[in-house]
Amino acid sequence: MSGVRVLVGTRKGAFVLTSDGARKQWDIHGPFFGGWELYHVKGSPADPNRLYASQSSSWFGQIIQRSDDGGKTWFQPGTPPGEPTTAPDGTPQGESNKFVYDSSSETGQPLTTHQWYDGTQHPWEFKRVWHLEPSLTDPDTIYAGVEDAAIFRSTDGGQTWQELPGLRSAKGHLWQPGAGGMCLHTILLDPGNPERIFVAISAAGTFRTDDAGKTWQPVNRGLKSPYELPDPTAEVGHCVHCIAKHPSRPNVLFMQKHWDVMRSDDAGESWHEISGDLPSDFGFPIAVHAHEPETIYVVPIKSDSEHFPPEGKLRVYRSRTGGNEWEGLTKGLPQQDCYVNILRDAMAVDSLDPCGIYVGTTGGQVYASADSGDSWLPIVRDLPPVLSVEVQALP
Amino acid sequence: MNTIRVILPAHLRTLARIDGEVKLEIEGPATPHAVLNALEIRYPMLRGTIRDQVTRQRRPFIRFFGCGQDLSHEPPDTPLPEAITTGEEPFLIVGAMAGG
């Protein structure tokens, strides 16, 4: 490996951080798309120079950006030069930011409402793309998790998007937004089975397809939400914050729920708690070591209303036993007066050896560990609030 | 044929990769709807940023100003003021103020 590229989305732009394999000296590039919210930036596993970015703004809505040169230059993958920019009826063609829920009678999901805060049914309304998940094998195929919760797919490099509407038939009428919005924030692809996809939605739960997205089922048995749901073990409605899995263990899932860290060994059919001796089992991200499938990472946060580390100490917790037994990783991380949060998409691991791990904070710091979490260094300290962190190991 | 001068907010000029104002040739009645159609045809990357791609409704935090008036709440097929249609005054597309 010649180096790593860390892709950082923030409240006010994107940044690309690069280093060699030692991961000690870093170059900071950006901001790209200054002034816009970058919920997620992610590279294609099939082509490391192909990057996708979700750029959004309360004023101007959703934009999809693409880079074909590793983040040096970006463009909106819209109408190619020379092709008509209008439809036959004279109206402008849709562009790469056109996300329209499929409500057609042939392929769509006729149920176009979900539960609203007041208990009434409310129409699905597109707000933004939270998460982009490029295909493991095809640079032009990419999935998008959006708010209001749904999954879209593009097979033309992000130019056009089609919903996989079967997801919303998985009791979508019972899904309800949490305080952060009803977002589909996690998409997990399976390298051994292209038909299988897991997604996670706040506040609906985890869902699985085994037929490439045509049909979906809730997979939330074993989750308990006694303070959030009238039926604590409801089939849907759980506020799942993030799920993760190791590519070599297709049936083993790890979850950071609103409260509780959970594990499934049967592809989500059942879950059990592995919070063990964590100082708090509330948090947002969860990640799995690149080379050790039973080594996992979380960042405990004090509570659902106090979104900062317990005792003002930023500690990444690592379990080498697949959960329950945790050790706080503190070397190089602030251990006093630290009141930042680490959001759900703001932790990532690289595939170098030793495995690198990265966290971005709402205080604008990005910390890196080049030794599986034993010690940490800040790559950069003063970015806008960090929304997402992804990392690529470069050939 | 009317030539309409359009001034975009900075973020949309960046997306469209342009500096300064845009001049659009409008056939038929010059209305906000016609101006936006012409704008989006010339700059496809702006589709969805000013109005919804499906409903064509103005995005909530976008405003249309011209001749010292807020034209945002006029029906989109309302003819623009004459000074805009003659190019004497620009049609301003503005990001609404965000307090705080």
Coordinates of C-alpha atoms in Angstrom, one line a residue:
Chain A
M1 CA 0.0 0.0 0.0
S2 CA 1.3 3.4 -0.9
G3 CA -0.9 5.4 1.4
V4 CA -4.3 6.3 2.7
R5 CA -6.9 8.9 1.8
V6 CA -9.4 10.0 4.4
L7 CA -12.6 11.5 3.2
V8 CA -14.2 13.9 5.6
G9 CA -17.7 15.4 5.3
T10 CA -18.5 18.4 7.5
R11 CA -21.2 21.0 8.1
K12 CA -19.4 23.4 5.8
G13 CA -17.6 21.4 3.1
A14 CA -15.6 18.3 2.4
F15 CA -11.9 17.7 3.1
V16 CA -9.5 15.1 1.8
L17 CA -6.7 14.1 4.1
T18 CA -3.8 12.1 2.6
S19 CA -0.8 10.3 4.1
D20 CA 1.7 7.5 3.3
G21 CA 1.4 4.1 4.9
A22 CA 3.0 5.3 8.1
R23 CA 0.0 7.6 8.7
K24 CA 2.0 10.1 10.7
Q25 CA 2.4 13.1 8.3
W26 CA -0.8 14.4 6.7
D27 CA -1.7 16.7 3.9
I28 CA -5.1 18.5 4.1
H29 CA -7.0 19.3 0.9
G30 CA -10.1 21.4 0.8
P31 CA -12.6 22.7 1.6
F32 CA -14.5 21.3 -1.4
F33 CA -18.0 22.6 -1.8
G34 CA -17.4 25.3 0.9
G35 CA -20.6 26.4 2.7
W36 CA -22.5 23.2 2.0
E37 CA -23.3 20.3 4.3
L38 CA -21.4 17.2 3.2
Y39 CA -23.3 14.3 4.9
H40 CA -21.1 11.7 3.3
V41 CA -18.2 11.2 0.9
K42 CA -17.1 7.7 0.0
G43 CA -14.9 6.0 -2.6
S44 CA -15.6 3.0 -4.8
P45 CA -13.9 -0.2 -3.7
A46 CA -13.7 -1.2 -7.3
D47 CA -11.9 2.0 -8.4
P48 CA -10.2 4.1 -5.7
N49 CA -10.2 7.2 -7.8
R50 CA -14.0 7.1 -8.1
L51 CA -15.4 9.1 -5.3
Y52 CA -19.0 10.2 -4.6
A53 CA -20.2 13.0 -2.3
S54 CA -23.6 14.0 -0.9
Q55 CA -23.7 17.8 -0.9
S56 CA -26.8 19.5 0.5
S57 CA -28.2 22.7 1.8
S58 CA -31.4 23.9 3.3
W59 CA -31.5 26.5 0.6
F60 CA -30.6 24.6 -2.5
G61 CA -31.4 21.0 -1.7
Q62 CA -29.5 17.9 -2.7
I63 CA -26.5 17.7 -5.0
I64 CA -24.6 14.6 -5.9
Q65 CA -20.9 15.2 -6.8
R66 CA -18.5 12.7 -8.3
S67 CA -14.7 12.7 -8.7
D68 CA -12.9 10.4 -11.1
D69 CA -9.4 11.5 -10.0
G70 CA -9.4 10.7 -6.3
G71 CA -10.9 14.0 -5.2
K72 CA -8.8 16.5 -7.1
T73 CA -11.7 17.6 -9.3
W74 CA -15.4 17.1 -9.0
F75 CA -18.5 17.3 -11.2
Q76 CA -22.2 16.7 -11.0
P77 CA -22.8 13.5 -13.0
G78 CA -25.6 15.0 -15.1
T79 CA -26.5 15.3 -18.7
P80 CA -23.4 14.3 -20.8
P81 CA -22.2 16.8 -23.3
G82 CA -24.0 16.6 -26.6
E83 CA -27.1 14.9 -25.2
P84 CA -30.5 16.7 -25.1
T85 CA -31.1 18.6 -21.9
T86 CA -34.9 18.6 -22.4
A87 CA -37.5 15.9 -22.4
P88 CA -39.6 15.4 -25.5
D89 CA -42.3 17.6 -23.9
G90 CA -39.9 20.5 -23.6
T91 CA -39.3 20.3 -19.8
P92 CA -35.8 20.1 -18.4
Q93 CA -34.4 16.6 -17.9
G94 CA -33.9 15.3 -14.4
E95 CA -30.3 15.5 -13.2
S96 CA -28.2 13.6 -10.7
N97 CA -29.9 15.2 -7.8
K98 CA -33.4 13.9 -8.8
F99 CA -34.6 11.5 -6.1
V100 CA -38.2 10.6 -6.6
Y101 CA -40.0 7.9 -4.6
D102 CA -41.4 5.2 -6.8
S103 CA -45.2 5.3 -6.4
S104 CA -46.0 3.7 -9.8
S105 CA -48.6 1.0 -9.8
E106 CA -46.2 -1.3 -11.7
T107 CA -43.1 -1.2 -9.6
G108 CA -43.7 1.2 -6.8
Q109 CA -44.9 1.2 -3.3
P110 CA -48.4 2.4 -3.2
L111 CA -48.2 3.1 0.5
T112 CA -46.8 6.6 0.4
T113 CA -47.2 7.6 4.0
H114 CA -45.4 6.9 7.3
Q115 CA -46.2 7.8 10.8
W116 CA -45.9 11.4 11.8
Y117 CA -45.0 12.9 15.2
D118 CA -48.7 13.3 16.0
G119 CA -49.6 9.7 15.1
T120 CA -51.2 10.6 11.8
Q121 CA -49.9 9.3 8.4
H122 CA -47.6 11.7 6.5
P123 CA -46.4 11.6 3.0
W124 CA -42.8 10.6 2.2
E125 CA -40.8 13.8 1.4
F126 CA -37.3 13.6 0.1
K127 CA -34.9 15.8 2.2
R128 CA -31.3 14.7 1.6
V129 CA -28.9 11.8 1.1
W130 CA -27.3 10.7 4.3
H131 CA -25.2 7.8 3.1
L132 CA -23.6 6.7 -0.2
E133 CA -22.5 3.1 -0.6
P134 CA -20.7 2.3 -3.8
S135 CA -20.9 -1.2 -5.2
L136 CA -18.1 -3.5 -4.2
T137 CA -17.5 -4.5 -7.8
D138 CA -18.8 -1.8 -10.2
P139 CA -17.7 1.8 -9.9
D140 CA -20.9 3.0 -11.7
T141 CA -23.2 1.3 -9.3
I142 CA -24.0 3.0 -6.0
Y143 CA -26.7 3.0 -3.4
A144 CA -28.0 6.0 -1.5
G145 CA -29.7 6.1 1.9
V146 CA -32.0 9.0 2.1
E147 CA -34.3 11.0 4.4
D148 CA -37.3 10.3 4.5
A149 CA -36.0 6.8 4.8
A150 CA -35.6 4.9 1.5
I151 CA -32.9 3.4 -0.6
F152 CA -32.0 4.4 -4.1
R153 CA -29.6 2.9 -6.6
S154 CA -27.8 4.4 -9.5
T155 CA -26.2 2.2 -12.2
D156 CA -24.9 5.0 -14.4
G157 CA -22.3 6.6 -12.1
G158 CA -24.8 8.7 -10.1
Q159 CA -26.5 10.3 -13.1
T160 CA -30.0 8.9 -12.5
W161 CA -31.4 7.2 -9.4
Q162 CA -34.2 4.7 -8.9
E163 CA -35.8 3.7 -5.6
L164 CA -35.8 0.1 -4.4
P165 CA -39.4 0.6 -3.2
G166 CA -39.9 -2.8 -1.6
L167 CA -38.1 -1.5 1.5
R168 CA -41.0 0.8 2.4
S169 CA -43.4 -2.1 2.3
A170 CA -41.6 -3.5 5.3
K171 CA -44.1 -1.9 7.7
G172 CA -43.2 1.5 6.4
H173 CA -46.5 2.9 7.7
L174 CA -45.2 2.3 11.2
W175 CA -41.9 4.1 10.8
Q176 CA -41.6 7.4 12.5
P177 CA -38.9 10.1 12.4
G178 CA -36.7 10.6 15.5
A179 CA -35.4 14.0 16.5
G180 CA -32.7 13.8 13.8
G181 CA -35.2 12.9 11.0
M182 CA -36.2 9.6 9.5
C183 CA -33.0 8.7 7.7
L184 CA -31.6 5.6 6.2
H185 CA -28.0 6.0 7.4
T186 CA -26.3 2.6 7.0
I187 CA -26.0 0.3 4.0
L188 CA -24.0 -2.9 4.2
L189 CA -23.2 -4.9 1.1
D190 CA -22.1 -8.5 1.2
P191 CA -18.9 -9.4 -0.8
G192 CA -20.0 -13.1 -1.0
N193 CA -23.6 -12.6 -1.8
P194 CA -24.6 -9.6 -4.1
E195 CA -28.3 -10.4 -3.4
R196 CA -28.0 -9.6 0.3
I197 CA -28.1 -6.0 1.7
F198 CA -28.6 -4.7 5.2
V199 CA -29.8 -1.2 5.9
A200 CA -30.5 0.7 9.1
I201 CA -33.0 3.4 9.7
S202 CA -33.6 5.9 12.5
A203 CA -36.1 5.3 13.9
A204 CA -37.3 2.2 12.2
G205 CA -34.6 -0.4 12.8
T206 CA -32.6 -2.8 10.7
F207 CA -33.8 -4.5 7.4
R208 CA -32.5 -7.2 5.1
T209 CA -33.0 -8.1 1.5
D210 CA -31.9 -11.5 0.1
D211 CA -33.1 -10.7 -3.5
A212 CA -31.0 -7.6 -4.4
G213 CA -33.5 -5.2 -3.0
K214 CA -36.9 -6.4 -4.3
T215 CA -38.2 -7.5 -1.0
W216 CA -37.1 -6.6 2.5
Q217 CA -37.9 -7.9 6.0
P218 CA -37.3 -6.2 9.4
V219 CA -34.6 -8.0 11.4
N220 CA -34.9 -6.5 14.9
R221 CA -35.8 -9.5 17.1
G222 CA -34.0 -9.1 20.4
L223 CA -33.8 -5.3 20.4
K224 CA -35.3 -3.7 23.4
S225 CA -36.3 0.0 23.6
P226 CA -38.2 0.4 26.9
Y227 CA -37.9 4.2 27.0
E228 CA -38.5 4.9 23.4
L229 CA -41.3 2.5 22.4
P230 CA -44.6 1.6 24.0
D231 CA -43.9 -2.0 23.0
P232 CA -40.2 -2.4 23.9
T233 CA -39.7 -5.4 21.6
A234 CA -41.7 -4.1 18.6
E235 CA -40.8 -5.5 15.2
V236 CA -40.0 -2.0 13.9
G237 CA -39.5 1.4 15.4
H238 CA -36.1 1.0 17.1
C239 CA -33.6 3.8 16.9
V240 CA -30.7 2.0 15.4
H241 CA -27.7 4.3 15.1
C242 CA -25.3 2.3 13.1
I243 CA -24.5 -1.3 12.1
A244 CA -21.2 -2.9 11.0
K245 CA -19.9 -6.2 9.9
H246 CA -16.6 -7.8 8.8
P247 CA -16.5 -8.9 5.1
S248 CA -15.4 -12.4 6.2
R249 CA -18.3 -13.0 8.5
P250 CA -21.5 -12.3 6.5
N251 CA -23.9 -13.4 9.3
V252 CA -22.3 -11.5 12.1
L253 CA -23.6 -8.0 12.7
F254 CA -22.7 -5.4 15.3
M255 CA -25.0 -2.6 16.2
Q256 CA -24.8 0.7 18.2
K257 CA -28.4 1.3 19.1
H258 CA -29.7 4.5 20.7
W259 CA -29.0 2.7 24.0
D260 CA -27.3 -0.7 23.9
V261 CA -24.5 -2.2 21.9
M262 CA -25.9 -5.4 20.2
R263 CA -24.7 -8.4 18.2
S264 CA -26.3 -10.8 15.8
D265 CA -24.8 -14.1 14.7
D266 CA -27.6 -15.1 12.4
A267 CA -27.8 -12.3 9.9
G268 CA -30.1 -10.2 12.0
E269 CA -32.6 -12.9 12.8
S270 CA -31.9 -12.4 16.5
W271 CA -29.8 -9.9 18.5
H272 CA -28.3 -10.0 22.0
E273 CA -26.7 -7.3 24.0
I274 CA -22.9 -7.0 24.3
S275 CA -22.6 -3.6 26.1
G276 CA -20.8 -5.4 29.0
D277 CA -18.6 -3.1 31.0
L278 CA -18.9 0.1 28.8
P279 CA -19.2 3.3 30.8
S280 CA -22.3 4.1 28.7
D281 CA -23.9 2.0 26.1
F282 CA -25.3 5.1 24.3
G283 CA -23.4 6.2 21.2
F284 CA -23.5 6.6 17.5
P285 CA -20.8 4.8 15.4
I286 CA -19.6 1.2 15.5
A287 CA -16.8 -0.3 13.5
V288 CA -15.0 -3.7 13.0
H289 CA -11.2 -4.1 12.8
A290 CA -10.1 -4.8 9.2
H291 CA -8.2 -8.0 10.1
E292 CA -9.8 -9.2 13.3
P293 CA -13.5 -9.9 13.0
E294 CA -14.0 -10.1 16.7
T295 CA -12.4 -6.8 17.4
I296 CA -14.9 -3.9 17.5
Y297 CA -14.9 -0.3 18.3
V298 CA -17.5 2.1 19.8
V299 CA -17.4 5.6 21.3
P300 CA -19.6 5.8 24.4
I301 CA -21.6 9.0 24.8
K302 CA -23.1 10.0 28.1
S303 CA -26.8 9.9 27.3
D304 CA -29.5 10.5 24.8
S305 CA -29.7 14.2 25.9
E306 CA -26.1 14.8 26.8
H307 CA -24.3 14.0 23.5
F308 CA -20.8 14.2 24.8
P309 CA -18.3 11.7 26.3
P310 CA -18.7 10.6 29.9
E311 CA -16.6 12.6 32.4
G312 CA -15.4 14.9 29.6
K313 CA -12.9 12.2 28.4
L314 CA -12.9 11.1 24.8
R315 CA -12.4 7.4 24.8
V316 CA -12.8 5.0 22.0
Y317 CA -13.6 1.6 23.4
R318 CA -12.3 -1.6 21.9
S319 CA -13.5 -5.2 22.5
R320 CA -11.2 -8.0 21.2
T321 CA -13.8 -10.6 22.3
G322 CA -16.7 -9.6 20.0
G323 CA -18.3 -7.6 22.8
N324 CA -19.0 -7.5 26.6
E325 CA -15.3 -7.0 27.6
W326 CA -14.2 -3.5 26.6
E327 CA -11.0 -1.4 27.1
G328 CA -10.9 2.3 26.9
L329 CA -8.4 3.7 24.4
T330 CA -7.1 7.0 25.6
K331 CA -3.5 7.6 24.5
G332 CA -3.5 10.8 22.5
L333 CA -7.2 11.5 22.9
P334 CA -8.3 14.5 25.1
Q335 CA -8.9 13.2 28.7
Q336 CA -10.3 16.3 30.2
D337 CA -12.9 19.0 29.3
C338 CA -13.9 17.3 26.1
Y339 CA -17.5 17.7 25.2
V340 CA -17.7 16.8 21.5
N341 CA -19.8 14.1 19.8
I342 CA -18.8 11.5 17.3
L343 CA -21.6 11.1 14.8
R344 CA -22.7 7.7 13.3
D345 CA -20.8 7.9 10.0
A346 CA -17.7 9.5 11.6
M347 CA -15.6 6.5 12.4
A348 CA -13.8 4.3 9.9
V349 CA -11.1 1.7 9.6
D350 CA -8.4 1.3 6.9
S351 CA -7.2 -2.1 5.6
L352 CA -3.5 -1.5 6.2
D353 CA -1.5 -3.6 8.7
P354 CA -1.7 -2.6 11.5
C355 CA -5.2 -1.5 11.0
G356 CA -5.8 2.2 11.1
I357 CA -8.9 3.7 12.8
Y358 CA -10.2 7.3 12.4
V359 CA -12.8 9.3 14.2
G360 CA -14.1 12.8 13.5
T361 CA -15.8 15.0 16.1
T362 CA -18.4 17.7 16.1
G363 CA -15.6 19.9 17.4
G364 CA -13.8 19.6 14.0
Q365 CA -11.0 17.3 15.0
V366 CA -10.1 14.1 13.1
Y367 CA -8.1 11.7 15.2
A368 CA -6.1 8.8 13.6
S369 CA -4.6 5.7 15.1
A370 CA -2.2 3.7 13.0
D371 CA -2.0 0.9 15.6
S372 CA -5.5 -0.5 15.9
G373 CA -6.4 2.2 18.5
D374 CA -3.5 1.8 21.0
S375 CA -2.4 5.4 20.3
W376 CA -3.9 8.4 18.6
L377 CA -2.8 11.6 16.9
P378 CA -5.0 14.5 15.6
I379 CA -4.7 14.8 11.8
V380 CA -6.5 18.1 12.0
R381 CA -8.1 20.0 14.8
D382 CA -10.2 22.9 13.5
L383 CA -12.5 21.7 10.8
P384 CA -16.2 22.5 10.8
P385 CA -18.3 19.9 12.7
V386 CA -17.5 16.5 11.2
L387 CA -20.4 14.6 9.8
S388 CA -18.7 11.6 8.3
V389 CA -15.3 10.0 7.9
E390 CA -14.3 7.3 5.4
V391 CA -10.9 6.0 4.5
Q392 CA -9.3 4.4 1.5
A393 CA -6.1 2.4 1.4
L394 CA -4.4 3.3 -1.9
P395 CA -2.5 0.9 -4.0
Chain B
M1 CA -38.1 37.4 -27.8
N2 CA -37.1 38.9 -24.4
T3 CA -33.6 39.0 -23.0
I4 CA -33.8 38.5 -19.3
R5 CA -30.9 39.3 -17.0
V6 CA -30.7 36.8 -14.1
I7 CA -28.6 37.2 -11.0
L8 CA -27.9 34.0 -9.1
P9 CA -26.7 33.5 -5.5
A10 CA -23.0 32.7 -5.2
H11 CA -23.4 29.0 -4.4
L12 CA -25.5 28.5 -7.6
R13 CA -23.0 30.4 -9.7
T14 CA -20.3 28.1 -8.4
L15 CA -22.4 25.0 -9.3
A16 CA -23.1 26.4 -12.8
R17 CA -19.4 27.5 -13.1
I18 CA -20.2 31.0 -14.1
D19 CA -19.3 34.5 -13.0
G20 CA -21.6 37.5 -13.1
E21 CA -25.2 37.6 -14.3
V22 CA -26.8 35.3 -16.9
K23 CA -28.7 36.5 -20.0
L24 CA -31.5 34.3 -21.1
E25 CA -33.5 34.6 -24.3
I26 CA -37.2 33.9 -23.6
E27 CA -39.7 33.2 -26.3
G28 CA -43.3 34.0 -25.4
P29 CA -44.5 35.6 -22.2
A30 CA -41.6 36.3 -19.8
T31 CA -42.7 34.7 -16.5
P32 CA -40.7 33.2 -13.6
H33 CA -41.7 29.8 -14.9
A34 CA -40.3 30.6 -18.4
V35 CA -37.1 32.1 -16.9
L36 CA -36.5 29.0 -14.8
N37 CA -37.1 26.6 -17.7
A38 CA -34.6 28.5 -19.8
L39 CA -32.1 28.7 -16.9
E40 CA -32.4 24.9 -16.2
I41 CA -32.0 24.0 -19.8
R42 CA -28.8 26.0 -20.2
Y43 CA -27.5 24.9 -16.8
P44 CA -28.8 21.4 -16.1
M45 CA -26.8 21.2 -12.9
L46 CA -29.1 23.8 -11.3
R47 CA -32.2 21.6 -11.7
G48 CA -33.7 21.0 -8.3
T49 CA -31.7 23.7 -6.6
I50 CA -34.3 26.5 -7.1
R51 CA -37.5 24.5 -7.5
D52 CA -38.6 21.0 -6.9
Q53 CA -37.8 18.8 -9.9
V54 CA -41.3 17.2 -9.9
T55 CA -43.7 19.7 -8.5
R56 CA -41.9 22.8 -9.9
Q57 CA -42.6 24.5 -6.6
R58 CA -40.1 27.1 -5.5
R59 CA -37.9 25.7 -2.7
P60 CA -38.9 27.3 0.7
F61 CA -35.6 29.2 1.2
I62 CA -35.4 30.7 -2.3
R63 CA -36.8 34.1 -3.1
F64 CA -37.4 35.9 -6.4
F65 CA -36.9 39.7 -6.4
G66 CA -37.2 42.3 -9.1
C67 CA -37.8 46.0 -9.4
G68 CA -37.7 46.3 -5.7
Q69 CA -40.5 43.8 -5.2
D70 CA -40.7 40.3 -3.8
L71 CA -42.1 38.3 -6.7
S72 CA -41.8 35.0 -4.8
H73 CA -45.4 34.5 -4.0
E74 CA -46.8 35.4 -7.4
P75 CA -48.1 32.5 -9.4
P76 CA -45.2 31.2 -11.6
D77 CA -47.0 32.1 -14.8
T78 CA -47.5 35.7 -13.8
P79 CA -45.8 38.1 -16.4
L80 CA -42.7 39.7 -15.0
P81 CA -42.5 43.5 -14.6
E82 CA -41.8 45.3 -17.9
A83 CA -38.4 46.6 -16.7
I84 CA -37.2 43.0 -16.3
T85 CA -38.6 41.9 -19.6
T86 CA -36.7 44.8 -21.3
G87 CA -33.5 43.9 -19.5
E88 CA -33.4 47.3 -17.7
E89 CA -33.7 45.5 -14.3
P90 CA -32.4 42.0 -13.4
F91 CA -34.4 39.1 -12.1
L92 CA -32.8 38.2 -8.8
I93 CA -32.8 34.6 -7.4
V94 CA -31.9 34.9 -3.8
G95 CA -31.2 32.6 -0.9
A96 CA -33.5 33.7 2.0
M97 CA -31.9 35.2 5.1
A98 CA -31.1 32.7 7.8
G99 CA -31.1 34.4 11.1
G100 CA -29.2 33.5 14.2

